[in-house]
PDB file of C-alpha atoms and ligand atoms in Angstrom:
ATOM      1  CA  MET B1048      34.223 -23.830  -8.223  1.00  0.00           C
ATOM      2  CA  ASP B1049      33.337 -24.641 -12.013  1.00  0.00           C
ATOM      3  CA  SER B1050      31.817 -21.385 -14.442  1.00  0.00           C
ATOM      4  CA  VAL B1051      28.314 -23.372 -15.594  1.00  0.00           C
ATOM      5  CA  THR B1052      26.815 -22.116 -18.583  1.00  0.00           C
ATOM      6  CA  LEU B1053      23.342 -21.314 -18.490  1.00  0.00           C
ATOM      7  CA  LYS B1054      21.208 -21.170 -21.801  1.00  0.00           C
ATOM      8  CA  ASP B1055      23.155 -19.198 -23.831  1.00  0.00           C
ATOM      9  CA  LYS B1056      25.156 -17.742 -21.594  1.00  0.00           C
ATOM     10  CA  LEU B1057      28.196 -18.997 -19.265  1.00  0.00           C
ATOM     11  CA  PHE B1058      28.621 -17.597 -15.555  1.00  0.00           C
ATOM     12  CA  THR B1059      31.784 -17.453 -13.421  1.00  0.00           C
ATOM     13  CA  PRO B1060      31.393 -18.060  -9.673  1.00  0.00           C
ATOM     14  CA  PHE B1061      31.464 -15.370  -7.117  1.00  0.00           C
ATOM     15  CA  ILE B1062      29.918 -16.013  -4.184  1.00  0.00           C
ATOM     16  CA  GLY B1063      30.644 -19.425  -2.350  1.00  0.00           C
ATOM     17  CA  GLU B1064      28.575 -21.477  -0.279  1.00  0.00           C
ATOM     18  CA  GLU B1065      29.891 -20.618   3.314  1.00  0.00           C
ATOM     19  CA  LYS B1066      30.163 -16.648   2.433  1.00  0.00           C
ATOM     20  CA  ILE B1067      26.979 -17.158   1.918  1.00  0.00           C
ATOM     21  CA  GLN B1068      26.040 -18.768   5.015  1.00  0.00           C
ATOM     22  CA  ALA B1069      28.085 -16.933   6.818  1.00  0.00           C
ATOM     23  CA  SER B1070      26.403 -13.784   5.787  1.00  0.00           C
ATOM     24  CA  ILE B1071      23.465 -14.959   6.295  1.00  0.00           C
ATOM     25  CA  GLY B1072      24.756 -16.425  10.104  1.00  0.00           C
ATOM     26  CA  GLU B1073      25.280 -12.595  11.221  1.00  0.00           C
ATOM     27  CA  ILE B1074      21.585 -11.323   9.562  1.00  0.00           C
ATOM     28  CA  ALA B1075      19.552 -13.676  11.692  1.00  0.00           C
ATOM     29  CA  GLU B1076      21.563 -13.391  14.849  1.00  0.00           C
ATOM     30  CA  LYS B1077      20.092  -9.857  14.800  1.00  0.00           C
ATOM     31  CA  ILE B1078      16.935 -10.476  13.970  1.00  0.00           C
ATOM     32  CA  ASN B1079      17.108 -13.112  16.359  1.00  0.00           C
ATOM     33  CA  LYS B1080      18.383  -9.635  18.431  1.00  0.00           C
ATOM     34  CA  ASP B1081      16.028  -7.108  17.988  1.00  0.00           C
ATOM     35  CA  TYR B1082      13.393  -9.439  17.962  1.00  0.00           C
ATOM     36  CA  ARG B1083      13.605 -10.370  21.009  1.00  0.00           C
ATOM     37  CA  GLY B1084      10.672 -11.129  22.893  1.00  0.00           C
ATOM     38  CA  LYS B1085       8.489 -10.389  19.730  1.00  0.00           C
ATOM     39  CA  SER B1086       6.769 -12.666  16.864  1.00  0.00           C
ATOM     40  CA  PRO B1087       7.938 -11.267  13.328  1.00  0.00           C
ATOM     41  CA  PHE B1088       6.270 -12.388  10.155  1.00  0.00           C
ATOM     42  CA  PHE B1089       7.508 -13.022   7.491  1.00  0.00           C
ATOM     43  CA  ILE B1090       7.505 -12.757   4.437  1.00  0.00           C
ATOM     44  CA  GLY B1091       9.286 -13.532   1.322  1.00  0.00           C
ATOM     45  CA  VAL B1092       9.146 -12.544  -2.217  1.00  0.00           C
ATOM     46  CA  LEU B1093       8.754 -15.197  -4.401  1.00  0.00           C
ATOM     47  CA  ASN B1094      10.287 -16.523  -6.977  1.00  0.00           C
ATOM     48  CA  GLY B1095      14.062 -16.035  -5.771  1.00  0.00           C
ATOM     49  CA  SER B1096      13.738 -15.173  -2.149  1.00  0.00           C
ATOM     50  CA  PHE B1097      13.072 -19.119  -1.327  1.00  0.00           C
ATOM     51  CA  MET B1098      16.841 -20.117  -0.625  1.00  0.00           C
ATOM     52  CA  PHE B1099      17.751 -17.358   1.353  1.00  0.00           C
ATOM     53  CA  LEU B1100      14.721 -17.185   3.847  1.00  0.00           C
ATOM     54  CA  GLY B1101      14.776 -20.807   3.864  1.00  0.00           C
ATOM     55  CA  ASP B1102      18.558 -20.873   5.588  1.00  0.00           C
ATOM     56  CA  LEU B1103      17.419 -17.784   7.567  1.00  0.00           C
ATOM     57  CA  LEU B1104      14.670 -19.870   9.105  1.00  0.00           C
ATOM     58  CA  LYS B1105      17.436 -22.592   9.822  1.00  0.00           C
ATOM     59  CA  SER B1106      18.311 -20.151  12.412  1.00  0.00           C
ATOM     60  CA  ILE B1107      15.739 -18.183  13.492  1.00  0.00           C
ATOM     61  CA  LYS B1108      15.219 -18.940  17.165  1.00  0.00           C
ATOM     62  CA  LEU B1109      11.919 -17.176  17.889  1.00  0.00           C
ATOM     63  CA  GLU B1110       8.223 -17.859  17.147  1.00  0.00           C
ATOM     64  CA  CYS B1111       7.353 -16.494  14.010  1.00  0.00           C
ATOM     65  CA  LYS B1112       4.814 -16.836  10.980  1.00  0.00           C
ATOM     66  CA  VAL B1113       6.591 -17.349   7.273  1.00  0.00           C
ATOM     67  CA  SER B1114       4.842 -16.338   3.943  1.00  0.00           C
ATOM     68  CA  PHE B1115       5.114 -15.795   0.076  1.00  0.00           C
ATOM     69  CA  ILE B1116       4.311 -13.060  -1.557  1.00  0.00           C
ATOM     70  CA  LYS B1117       4.945 -12.447  -5.544  1.00  0.00           C
ATOM     71  CA  VAL B1118       4.027  -8.509  -7.811  1.00  0.00           C
ATOM     72  CA  ALA B1119       1.831  -8.866 -10.242  1.00  0.00           C
ATOM     73  CA  SER B1120       2.462  -6.256 -12.602  1.00  0.00           C
ATOM     74  CA  TYR B1121       0.161  -5.439 -15.664  1.00  0.00           C
ATOM     75  CA  GLU B1122      -0.864  -2.741 -17.956  1.00  0.00           C
ATOM     76  CA  GLY B1123      -4.420  -1.873 -16.380  1.00  0.00           C
ATOM     77  CA  THR B1124      -7.247  -0.483 -18.433  1.00  0.00           C
ATOM     78  CA  THR B1125      -7.004   3.074 -16.643  1.00  0.00           C
ATOM     79  CA  SER B1126      -5.140   5.787 -17.172  1.00  0.00           C
ATOM     80  CA  THR B1127      -2.228   5.279 -14.241  1.00  0.00           C
ATOM     81  CA  GLY B1128      -1.041   2.248 -16.989  1.00  0.00           C
ATOM     82  CA  ASN B1129       0.361  -0.363 -14.729  1.00  0.00           C
ATOM     83  CA  VAL B1130      -1.385  -1.440 -11.458  1.00  0.00           C
ATOM     84  CA  ASN B1131       0.551  -3.635  -9.506  1.00  0.00           C
ATOM     85  CA  GLU B1132      -1.019  -5.867  -6.533  1.00  0.00           C
ATOM     86  CA  LEU B1133       0.291  -8.558  -4.189  1.00  0.00           C
ATOM     87  CA  ILE B1134      -0.747 -11.621  -4.627  1.00  0.00           C
ATOM     88  CA  GLY B1135      -0.609 -15.088  -2.577  1.00  0.00           C
ATOM     89  CA  LEU B1136      -0.926 -13.431   1.047  1.00  0.00           C
ATOM     90  CA  VAL B1137      -3.692 -14.705   1.858  1.00  0.00           C
ATOM     91  CA  GLU B1138      -2.719 -14.232   5.384  1.00  0.00           C
ATOM     92  CA  ASP B1139      -4.642 -11.271   7.561  1.00  0.00           C
ATOM     93  CA  VAL B1140      -1.310  -9.656   8.129  1.00  0.00           C
ATOM     94  CA  GLU B1141      -2.816  -6.277  10.303  1.00  0.00           C
ATOM     95  CA  GLY B1142      -1.265  -5.850  13.525  1.00  0.00           C
ATOM     96  CA  GLU B1143       2.340  -8.579  12.049  1.00  0.00           C
ATOM     97  CA  ASP B1144       5.615  -7.037  12.922  1.00  0.00           C
ATOM     98  CA  ILE B1145       6.462  -8.303   8.743  1.00  0.00           C
ATOM     99  CA  ILE B1146      10.379  -8.544   7.885  1.00  0.00           C
ATOM    100  CA  LEU B1147      10.085  -8.868   3.879  1.00  0.00           C
ATOM    101  CA  VAL B1148      12.636 -11.060   2.334  1.00  0.00           C
ATOM    102  CA  GLU B1149      13.869 -10.431  -0.950  1.00  0.00           C
ATOM    103  CA  ASP B1150      17.012 -12.163  -2.219  1.00  0.00           C
ATOM    104  CA  ILE B1151      18.038  -9.166  -4.321  1.00  0.00           C
ATOM    105  CA  VAL B1152      17.883  -5.201  -4.020  1.00  0.00           C
ATOM    106  CA  ASP B1153      18.947  -3.727  -7.123  1.00  0.00           C
ATOM    107  CA  THR B1154      16.861   0.016  -8.435  1.00  0.00           C
ATOM    108  CA  GLY B1155      14.323  -0.328  -5.182  1.00  0.00           C
ATOM    109  CA  ASN B1156      11.258  -0.108  -7.231  1.00  0.00           C
ATOM    110  CA  THR B1157      10.352  -3.833  -6.296  1.00  0.00           C
ATOM    111  CA  LEU B1158      11.167  -3.118  -2.641  1.00  0.00           C
ATOM    112  CA  GLU B1159       9.052   0.382  -3.151  1.00  0.00           C
ATOM    113  CA  LYS B1160       5.479  -0.866  -4.635  1.00  0.00           C
ATOM    114  CA  LEU B1161       5.611  -3.966  -1.826  1.00  0.00           C
ATOM    115  CA  HIS B1162       6.407  -1.452   1.317  1.00  0.00           C
ATOM    116  CA  GLU B1163       3.520   0.420  -0.038  1.00  0.00           C
ATOM    117  CA  LEU B1164       0.680  -2.525  -0.366  1.00  0.00           C
ATOM    118  CA  LEU B1165       1.951  -3.670   2.791  1.00  0.00           C
ATOM    119  CA  LEU B1166       1.389  -0.243   5.103  1.00  0.00           C
ATOM    120  CA  ASN B1167      -1.898  -0.414   3.146  1.00  0.00           C
ATOM    121  CA  LYS B1168      -2.630  -3.620   5.470  1.00  0.00           C
ATOM    122  CA  LYS B1169      -2.297  -1.778   8.506  1.00  0.00           C
ATOM    123  CA  ILE B1170       0.937  -3.679  10.057  1.00  0.00           C
ATOM    124  CA  LYS B1171       2.524  -2.882  12.957  1.00  0.00           C
ATOM    125  CA  SER B1172       5.842  -1.983  11.783  1.00  0.00           C
ATOM    126  CA  ILE B1173       8.233  -3.876   8.598  1.00  0.00           C
ATOM    127  CA  LYS B1174      11.858  -4.008   8.250  1.00  0.00           C
ATOM    128  CA  VAL B1175      13.931  -4.872   5.246  1.00  0.00           C
ATOM    129  CA  ALA B1176      16.102  -8.468   4.932  1.00  0.00           C
ATOM    130  CA  THR B1177      17.947  -8.952   1.374  1.00  0.00           C
ATOM    131  CA  LEU B1178      20.890 -11.300   0.691  1.00  0.00           C
ATOM    132  CA  LEU B1179      22.349  -9.228  -1.583  1.00  0.00           C
ATOM    133  CA  TYR B1180      22.805  -5.292  -2.381  1.00  0.00           C
ATOM    134  CA  LYS B1181      23.385  -3.362  -5.849  1.00  0.00           C
ATOM    135  CA  SER B1182      24.630  -0.049  -3.608  1.00  0.00           C
ATOM    136  CA  GLU B1183      25.410   1.859  -6.730  1.00  0.00           C
ATOM    137  CA  VAL B1184      22.428   0.818  -8.137  1.00  0.00           C
ATOM    138  CA  TYR B1185      19.634   1.532  -4.922  1.00  0.00           C
ATOM    139  CA  SER B1186      17.904   4.221  -6.071  1.00  0.00           C
ATOM    140  CA  LYS B1187      15.348   4.363  -2.798  1.00  0.00           C
ATOM    141  CA  LYS B1188      15.340   6.424  -0.062  1.00  0.00           C
ATOM    142  CA  PHE B1189      13.825   4.335   2.602  1.00  0.00           C
ATOM    143  CA  PRO B1190      16.298   2.236   4.951  1.00  0.00           C
ATOM    144  CA  ILE B1191      17.626  -1.831   4.260  1.00  0.00           C
ATOM    145  CA  ASP B1192      17.691  -2.992   7.742  1.00  0.00           C
ATOM    146  CA  TYR B1193      19.067  -6.379   7.529  1.00  0.00           C
ATOM    147  CA  ILE B1194      21.430  -6.491   3.727  1.00  0.00           C
ATOM    148  CA  GLY B1195      24.250  -9.817   3.898  1.00  0.00           C
ATOM    149  CA  ILE B1196      26.216  -9.575   1.019  1.00  0.00           C
ATOM    150  CA  GLU B1197      26.650  -5.482  -0.689  1.00  0.00           C
ATOM    151  CA  ILE B1198      27.529  -6.562  -5.254  1.00  0.00           C
ATOM    152  CA  PRO B1199      28.373  -4.180  -7.995  1.00  0.00           C
ATOM    153  CA  ASN B1200      26.062  -3.449 -10.248  1.00  0.00           C
ATOM    154  CA  LYS B1201      26.441  -6.696 -12.519  1.00  0.00           C
ATOM    155  CA  PHE B1202      24.002  -9.826 -13.786  1.00  0.00           C
ATOM    156  CA  VAL B1203      23.992 -13.235 -10.247  1.00  0.00           C
ATOM    157  CA  VAL B1204      22.852 -15.803 -10.741  1.00  0.00           C
ATOM    158  CA  GLY B1205      22.320 -18.631  -8.209  1.00  0.00           C
ATOM    159  CA  TYR B1206      20.993 -19.110  -4.684  1.00  0.00           C
ATOM    160  CA  GLY B1207      17.356 -18.435  -5.687  1.00  0.00           C
ATOM    161  CA  LEU B1208      18.725 -16.537  -8.528  1.00  0.00           C
ATOM    162  CA  ASP B1209      17.420 -17.259 -12.163  1.00  0.00           C
ATOM    163  CA  TYR B1210      18.699 -16.687 -15.721  1.00  0.00           C
ATOM    164  CA  ASP B1211      16.037 -17.028 -18.198  1.00  0.00           C
ATOM    165  CA  GLY B1212      14.567 -19.005 -15.601  1.00  0.00           C
ATOM    166  CA  VAL B1213      17.037 -21.351 -15.167  1.00  0.00           C
ATOM    167  CA  GLY B1214      20.329 -21.471 -12.546  1.00  0.00           C
ATOM    168  CA  ARG B1215      18.041 -21.032  -9.066  1.00  0.00           C
ATOM    169  CA  ASN B1216      19.175 -24.414  -7.470  1.00  0.00           C
ATOM    170  CA  LEU B1217      22.776 -23.021  -7.631  1.00  0.00           C
ATOM    171  CA  ASN B1218      24.305 -23.360  -4.044  1.00  0.00           C
ATOM    172  CA  SER B1219      26.205 -20.564  -5.158  1.00  0.00           C
ATOM    173  CA  ILE B1220      26.516 -17.507  -6.841  1.00  0.00           C
ATOM    174  CA  TYR B1221      27.823 -16.912 -10.185  1.00  0.00           C
ATOM    175  CA  VAL B1222      28.081 -13.735 -11.482  1.00  0.00           C
ATOM    176  CA  ILE B1223      27.673 -13.012 -16.237  1.00  0.00           C
ATOM    177  CA  ASN B1224      30.580 -13.451 -18.185  1.00  0.00           C
ATOM    178  CA  ASN B1225      30.888 -11.073 -20.368  1.00  0.00           C
ATOM    179  CA  ASN B1226      34.258 -11.852 -22.678  1.00  0.00           C
TER     180      ASN B1226
HETATM  181  P1  5GP E1291      14.451  -3.566  -7.863  1.00  0.00           P
HETATM  182  O1  5GP E1291      12.933  -3.475  -8.119  1.00  0.00           O
HETATM  183  O2  5GP E1291      15.642  -4.217  -6.597  1.00  0.00           O
HETATM  184  O3  5GP E1291      15.452  -3.133  -9.144  1.00  0.00           O
HETATM  185  O4  5GP E1291      15.114  -5.143  -8.467  1.00  0.00           O
HETATM  186  C1  5GP E1291      14.436  -6.724  -7.645  1.00  0.00           C
HETATM  187  C2  5GP E1291      14.362  -7.765  -8.982  1.00  0.00           C
HETATM  188  O5  5GP E1291      14.911  -7.270 -10.091  1.00  0.00           O
HETATM  189  C3  5GP E1291      14.625  -8.813  -7.964  1.00  0.00           C
HETATM  190  O6  5GP E1291      14.059  -9.529  -6.819  1.00  0.00           O
HETATM  191  C4  5GP E1291      15.527  -9.968  -9.347  1.00  0.00           C
HETATM  192  O7  5GP E1291      14.377 -10.215  -9.381  1.00  0.00           O
HETATM  193  C5  5GP E1291      15.314  -8.729 -10.115  1.00  0.00           C
HETATM  194  N1  5GP E1291      17.595  -8.766  -9.952  1.00  0.00           N
HETATM  195  C6  5GP E1291      17.913  -7.669  -9.941  1.00  0.00           C
HETATM  196  N2  5GP E1291      19.409  -7.682 -10.227  1.00  0.00           N
HETATM  197  C7  5GP E1291      19.273  -8.928 -10.663  1.00  0.00           C
HETATM  198  C8  5GP E1291      20.175 -10.000 -10.781  1.00  0.00           C
HETATM  199  O8  5GP E1291      21.878  -9.028 -10.989  1.00  0.00           O
HETATM  200  N3  5GP E1291      19.993 -11.358 -11.239  1.00  0.00           N
HETATM  201  C9  5GP E1291      18.617 -11.502 -10.954  1.00  0.00           C
HETATM  202  N4  5GP E1291      19.541 -13.066 -11.854  1.00  0.00           N
HETATM  203  N5  5GP E1291      18.092 -11.177 -10.943  1.00  0.00           N
HETATM  204  C10 5GP E1291      17.882  -9.741 -10.270  1.00  0.00           C
END
């Protein structure tokens, strides 16, 4: 694998396609087992999760639903400051067994907000699957149920993840070169 330049930065190969796919296969196997007889509802967090969710679903043998969401964060006019909102979720999720699918969990802030927002919708259960996990940075209490690959606290791109909007189409994952 060669290094890639995205805009002004150089990125070096970090996790190859084979390792990514093997890790996704393991997650799919666990989900197939854990949800046997159930019909989970996969919700991918945009933009980064589209490749992971696409590949994951190819190995899911269960009857399931799929949708995507985005979290919009904006400065509100109320005294509470930041207001967070779910956008894109048009389906009714009441009573559903949700599997929230993230590209990467870093501090867990995004996940925490999504969790709260979804719990308000009277779902039956919620579990979280992430391809990448920065364990050194994660600061929340709630468990992440399905973790693909733990990585150090470094900025990565590819396989859905971007640097300033580009790099999402790369088949494998690259790490920023700080030299
Ligand atoms: P958290 O809310 O857990 O701190 O961060 C989650 C979001 O931050 C991810 O969904 C992703 O969009 C972004 N993010 C965190 N770490 C990285 C990284 O190393 N590379 C890229 N491209 N995005 C990241």
